[in-house]
């Protein structure tokens, strides 16, 4: 079963980390985890993400590009297309580990 460890670097250089199942967890579930962390853990120094107009998770892709997962108006989008229901595998995540950067 494909598992990936997602690490999210926050604007203040702190990090969140969690394991996800590539073929079962969705982009919406990934974003919900980051949003919940912004509410539950004040030590992270984050604003409540659900109150932000928009935010994005940036993921480097090889060769030399980036995948932007954006949450705006309650919807998750990748390249302008609604992507909340996509599995992490469908969104391009790989087995092993993935490093993302939160942009607010």
PDB file of C-alpha atoms in Angstrom:
ATOM      1  CA  UNK A   1       0.000   0.000   0.000  1.00  0.00           C
ATOM      2  CA  UNK A   2       1.427   3.369  -1.011  1.00  0.00           C
ATOM      3  CA  UNK A   3       2.226   5.636   1.901  1.00  0.00           C
ATOM      4  CA  UNK A   4       3.869   9.029   1.843  1.00  0.00           C
ATOM      5  CA  UNK A   5       5.079  11.226   4.666  1.00  0.00           C
ATOM      6  CA  UNK A   6       4.084  14.822   4.003  1.00  0.00           C
ATOM      7  CA  UNK A   7       6.134  17.557   5.629  1.00  0.00           C
ATOM      8  CA  UNK A   8       4.827  21.119   5.398  1.00  0.00           C
ATOM      9  CA  UNK A   9       7.235  23.976   6.007  1.00  0.00           C
ATOM     10  CA  UNK A  10       5.449  26.951   7.555  1.00  0.00           C
ATOM     11  CA  UNK A  11       6.286  30.626   6.907  1.00  0.00           C
ATOM     12  CA  UNK A  12       8.101  30.814  10.292  1.00  0.00           C
ATOM     13  CA  UNK A  13      10.227  27.747   9.390  1.00  0.00           C
ATOM     14  CA  UNK A  14       8.333  25.410  11.748  1.00  0.00           C
ATOM     15  CA  UNK A  15       7.102  22.150  10.256  1.00  0.00           C
ATOM     16  CA  UNK A  16       4.086  19.884  10.275  1.00  0.00           C
ATOM     17  CA  UNK A  17       4.429  16.200   9.413  1.00  0.00           C
ATOM     18  CA  UNK A  18       1.990  13.342   8.873  1.00  0.00           C
ATOM     19  CA  UNK A  19       1.684  10.110   6.914  1.00  0.00           C
ATOM     20  CA  UNK A  20      -1.002   9.710   4.252  1.00  0.00           C
ATOM     21  CA  UNK A  21      -2.215   6.831   2.091  1.00  0.00           C
ATOM     22  CA  UNK A  22      -1.646   7.859  -1.526  1.00  0.00           C
ATOM     23  CA  UNK A  23      -4.618   6.031  -3.011  1.00  0.00           C
ATOM     24  CA  UNK A  24      -7.117   6.797  -0.230  1.00  0.00           C
ATOM     25  CA  UNK A  25      -6.448  10.270   1.137  1.00  0.00           C
ATOM     26  CA  UNK A  26      -7.572  13.251  -0.938  1.00  0.00           C
ATOM     27  CA  UNK A  27      -6.295  16.757  -1.522  1.00  0.00           C
ATOM     28  CA  UNK A  28      -9.207  18.033   0.610  1.00  0.00           C
ATOM     29  CA  UNK A  29      -8.090  15.781   3.480  1.00  0.00           C
ATOM     30  CA  UNK A  30      -4.525  17.075   3.217  1.00  0.00           C
ATOM     31  CA  UNK A  31      -5.744  20.674   3.366  1.00  0.00           C
ATOM     32  CA  UNK A  32      -8.158  19.883   6.226  1.00  0.00           C
ATOM     33  CA  UNK A  33      -5.215  18.534   8.254  1.00  0.00           C
ATOM     34  CA  UNK A  34      -3.213  21.741   7.712  1.00  0.00           C
ATOM     35  CA  UNK A  35      -6.284  23.864   8.537  1.00  0.00           C
ATOM     36  CA  UNK A  36      -7.005  21.897  11.713  1.00  0.00           C
ATOM     37  CA  UNK A  37      -3.382  22.271  12.802  1.00  0.00           C
ATOM     38  CA  UNK A  38      -3.697  26.056  12.386  1.00  0.00           C
ATOM     39  CA  UNK A  39      -6.622  26.038  14.827  1.00  0.00           C
ATOM     40  CA  UNK A  40      -5.445  23.459  17.380  1.00  0.00           C
ATOM     41  CA  UNK A  41      -1.761  24.303  17.789  1.00  0.00           C
ATOM     42  CA  UNK A  42      -1.177  27.961  18.693  1.00  0.00           C
ATOM     43  CA  UNK A  43       2.571  27.263  19.034  1.00  0.00           C
ATOM     44  CA  UNK A  44       2.764  27.047  15.226  1.00  0.00           C
ATOM     45  CA  UNK A  45       2.148  30.789  15.012  1.00  0.00           C
ATOM     46  CA  UNK A  46      -0.280  30.442  12.111  1.00  0.00           C
ATOM     47  CA  UNK A  47      -3.437  32.425  11.446  1.00  0.00           C
ATOM     48  CA  UNK A  48      -6.608  30.319  11.291  1.00  0.00           C
ATOM     49  CA  UNK A  49      -6.329  29.208   7.678  1.00  0.00           C
ATOM     50  CA  UNK A  50     -10.060  28.783   7.160  1.00  0.00           C
ATOM     51  CA  UNK A  51     -10.391  32.534   7.890  1.00  0.00           C
ATOM     52  CA  UNK A  52      -7.804  33.421   5.220  1.00  0.00           C
ATOM     53  CA  UNK A  53      -9.069  34.490   1.805  1.00  0.00           C
ATOM     54  CA  UNK A  54      -6.650  32.064   0.182  1.00  0.00           C
ATOM     55  CA  UNK A  55      -3.518  30.050   0.853  1.00  0.00           C
ATOM     56  CA  UNK A  56      -1.429  27.571  -1.089  1.00  0.00           C
ATOM     57  CA  UNK A  57       0.812  24.574  -0.625  1.00  0.00           C
ATOM     58  CA  UNK A  58       3.742  24.510  -3.038  1.00  0.00           C
ATOM     59  CA  UNK A  59       5.354  21.195  -4.026  1.00  0.00           C
ATOM     60  CA  UNK A  60       8.513  20.918  -6.098  1.00  0.00           C
ATOM     61  CA  UNK A  61       8.273  18.627  -9.058  1.00  0.00           C
ATOM     62  CA  UNK A  62      11.113  17.290 -11.151  1.00  0.00           C
ATOM     63  CA  UNK A  63      12.273  18.544 -13.552  1.00  0.00           C
ATOM     64  CA  UNK A  64      12.406  22.131 -12.312  1.00  0.00           C
ATOM     65  CA  UNK A  65       8.785  22.994 -11.668  1.00  0.00           C
ATOM     66  CA  UNK A  66       6.294  23.454  -8.887  1.00  0.00           C
ATOM     67  CA  UNK A  67       2.810  22.151  -8.217  1.00  0.00           C
ATOM     68  CA  UNK A  68       0.555  24.707  -6.543  1.00  0.00           C
ATOM     69  CA  UNK A  69      -2.360  23.423  -4.480  1.00  0.00           C
ATOM     70  CA  UNK A  70      -4.508  26.451  -3.745  1.00  0.00           C
ATOM     71  CA  UNK A  71      -7.433  26.786  -1.351  1.00  0.00           C
ATOM     72  CA  UNK A  72      -9.661  29.717  -2.208  1.00  0.00           C
ATOM     73  CA  UNK A  73     -13.362  30.192  -1.539  1.00  0.00           C
ATOM     74  CA  UNK A  74     -13.455  26.795   0.160  1.00  0.00           C
ATOM     75  CA  UNK A  75     -12.310  24.968  -2.984  1.00  0.00           C
ATOM     76  CA  UNK A  76      -9.021  23.215  -3.643  1.00  0.00           C
ATOM     77  CA  UNK A  77      -7.538  23.866  -7.067  1.00  0.00           C
ATOM     78  CA  UNK A  78      -4.522  22.607  -8.967  1.00  0.00           C
ATOM     79  CA  UNK A  79      -3.694  24.500 -12.159  1.00  0.00           C
ATOM     80  CA  UNK A  80      -7.055  26.259 -11.910  1.00  0.00           C
ATOM     81  CA  UNK A  81      -9.059  23.019 -11.847  1.00  0.00           C
ATOM     82  CA  UNK A  82     -11.080  21.815  -8.856  1.00  0.00           C
ATOM     83  CA  UNK A  83      -8.984  19.103  -7.223  1.00  0.00           C
ATOM     84  CA  UNK A  84     -10.347  18.485  -3.732  1.00  0.00           C
ATOM     85  CA  UNK A  85     -11.628  15.018  -4.560  1.00  0.00           C
ATOM     86  CA  UNK A  86      -8.421  13.837  -6.226  1.00  0.00           C
ATOM     87  CA  UNK A  87      -6.398  11.279  -4.340  1.00  0.00           C
ATOM     88  CA  UNK A  88      -2.888  12.342  -3.410  1.00  0.00           C
ATOM     89  CA  UNK A  89      -1.603   9.879  -6.009  1.00  0.00           C
ATOM     90  CA  UNK A  90      -3.786  11.494  -8.690  1.00  0.00           C
ATOM     91  CA  UNK A  91      -2.381  14.876  -7.583  1.00  0.00           C
ATOM     92  CA  UNK A  92       1.172  13.679  -8.241  1.00  0.00           C
ATOM     93  CA  UNK A  93       2.338  12.655  -4.771  1.00  0.00           C
ATOM     94  CA  UNK A  94       4.861   9.808  -4.585  1.00  0.00           C
ATOM     95  CA  UNK A  95       5.577   6.966  -2.154  1.00  0.00           C
ATOM     96  CA  UNK A  96       8.123   7.878   0.500  1.00  0.00           C
ATOM     97  CA  UNK A  97       8.080  11.540   1.342  1.00  0.00           C
ATOM     98  CA  UNK A  98       6.894  14.874   0.023  1.00  0.00           C
ATOM     99  CA  UNK A  99       8.007  18.344   1.107  1.00  0.00           C
ATOM    100  CA  UNK A 100       5.533  21.198   0.776  1.00  0.00           C
ATOM    101  CA  UNK A 101       5.763  24.891   1.599  1.00  0.00           C
ATOM    102  CA  UNK A 102       2.780  26.820   2.975  1.00  0.00           C
ATOM    103  CA  UNK A 103       2.195  30.236   1.406  1.00  0.00           C
ATOM    104  CA  UNK A 104      -0.322  32.573   3.035  1.00  0.00           C
TER     105      UNK A 104
END
